Amino acid sequence: MKFTVLTLFPEMVDAFFSHGMIARAIENELVKASTVNIRDFAFNRHNSVDDRPYGGGCGMVMRPEPLFAAIHEAKRFSSDSRVILMSPQGAPFDQARAVDMASSSQDFVFVCGRYEGIDERVFLSCVDEELSIGDYVMTGGELAAMVIMDAVIRLVPGVLGGDASAELDSFRNNRLEHAHYTRPSVYNGMSVPDVLLSGNHEKIEKWRQSSSLKRTLLKRPDLFDKRPFSSEEKDILKKWYHEMEQ
Ligand SMILES: CC(C)(C)c1cccc(C(=O)NCC2(NC(=O)c3cccc4nocc34)CCCCC2)c1
């Protein structure tokens, strides 16, 4: 799987490729990743990548020629690639989509807008799909590309150590993490729940399921729409209900 990011600020994305699990995945050749500077394809007099909008109005629009040339250059190195525009009009990116993309056989070419956006003719003729990371106004699409690559690359087989398969299990997804503790066992007068020091793995797993269920209920009840209560979760809820009824 290969990611090529088309951007006016390649240094931003190259920095993302150079740290942590992402850098290791690239070093271990589990994924290929590169950036293309759109400005390198601005073959006009002033190397300009933007121009004033037809119809007037404020702001600038990204010119079609440099984008068109950069996309075609990016596609040259891959037999089957999907051109995705990072865009506020895009389909909402979520974990399910990350799981799909991580198992895709296609390469990805991510296009990052700047200014007021890209010329519509590039969208109409080159873009296969639009993705959005959320409803807020940003200055460019680069952070969206990095968010999406972060979520997808960690799911590529071999990137996550341990029981990576659990990550792909949508059953496990859509719940918040249980509380995490590490040494020291007492910090600022606060101690770690005894069960976590007990070594009783069945009780520890139960405590963790309960912690995850409690936090999801309190902080993100909407996640239950994506994946209803499991039978184990229902048992925990019944237990809580009877305890509260006492
Ligand atoms: C209604 C809403 C969403 C608030 C909105 C409405 C109108 C404009 C924007 C906006 O931000 N325009 C600027 C722009 N944003 C993005 O690229 C972008 C934004 C958000 C999530 C994204 N995911 O990928 C890319 C994303 C970067 C510069 C080039 C033009 C696009 C936002």
PDB file of C-alpha atoms in Angstrom, residues 1-4 31-34 74 77-78 106-109:
ATOM      1  CA  MET A   1       0.000   0.000   0.000  1.00  0.00           C
ATOM      2  CA  LYS A   2       1.402   3.367  -1.079  1.00  0.00           C
ATOM      3  CA  PHE A   3       0.362   6.838   0.097  1.00  0.00           C
ATOM      4  CA  THR A   4       1.261   9.853  -2.038  1.00  0.00           C
ATOM      5  CA  VAL A  31       3.724   0.885   3.634  1.00  0.00           C
ATOM      6  CA  LYS A  32       5.274   3.270   1.124  1.00  0.00           C
ATOM      7  CA  ALA A  33       4.724   6.991   1.662  1.00  0.00           C
ATOM      8  CA  SER A  34       5.821  10.112  -0.150  1.00  0.00           C
ATOM      9  CA  ALA A  74       1.583  10.593  -8.665  1.00  0.00           C
ATOM     10  CA  PHE A  77       4.090   5.125 -10.140  1.00  0.00           C
ATOM     11  CA  SER A  78       1.158   2.904  -9.251  1.00  0.00           C
ATOM     12  CA  GLN A 106      -5.291   0.130  -4.009  1.00  0.00           C
ATOM     13  CA  ASP A 107      -2.673   2.836  -3.537  1.00  0.00           C
ATOM     14  CA  PHE A 108      -3.891   6.234  -2.319  1.00  0.00           C
ATOM     15  CA  VAL A 109      -3.202   9.688  -3.718  1.00  0.00           C
TER      16      VAL A 109
END
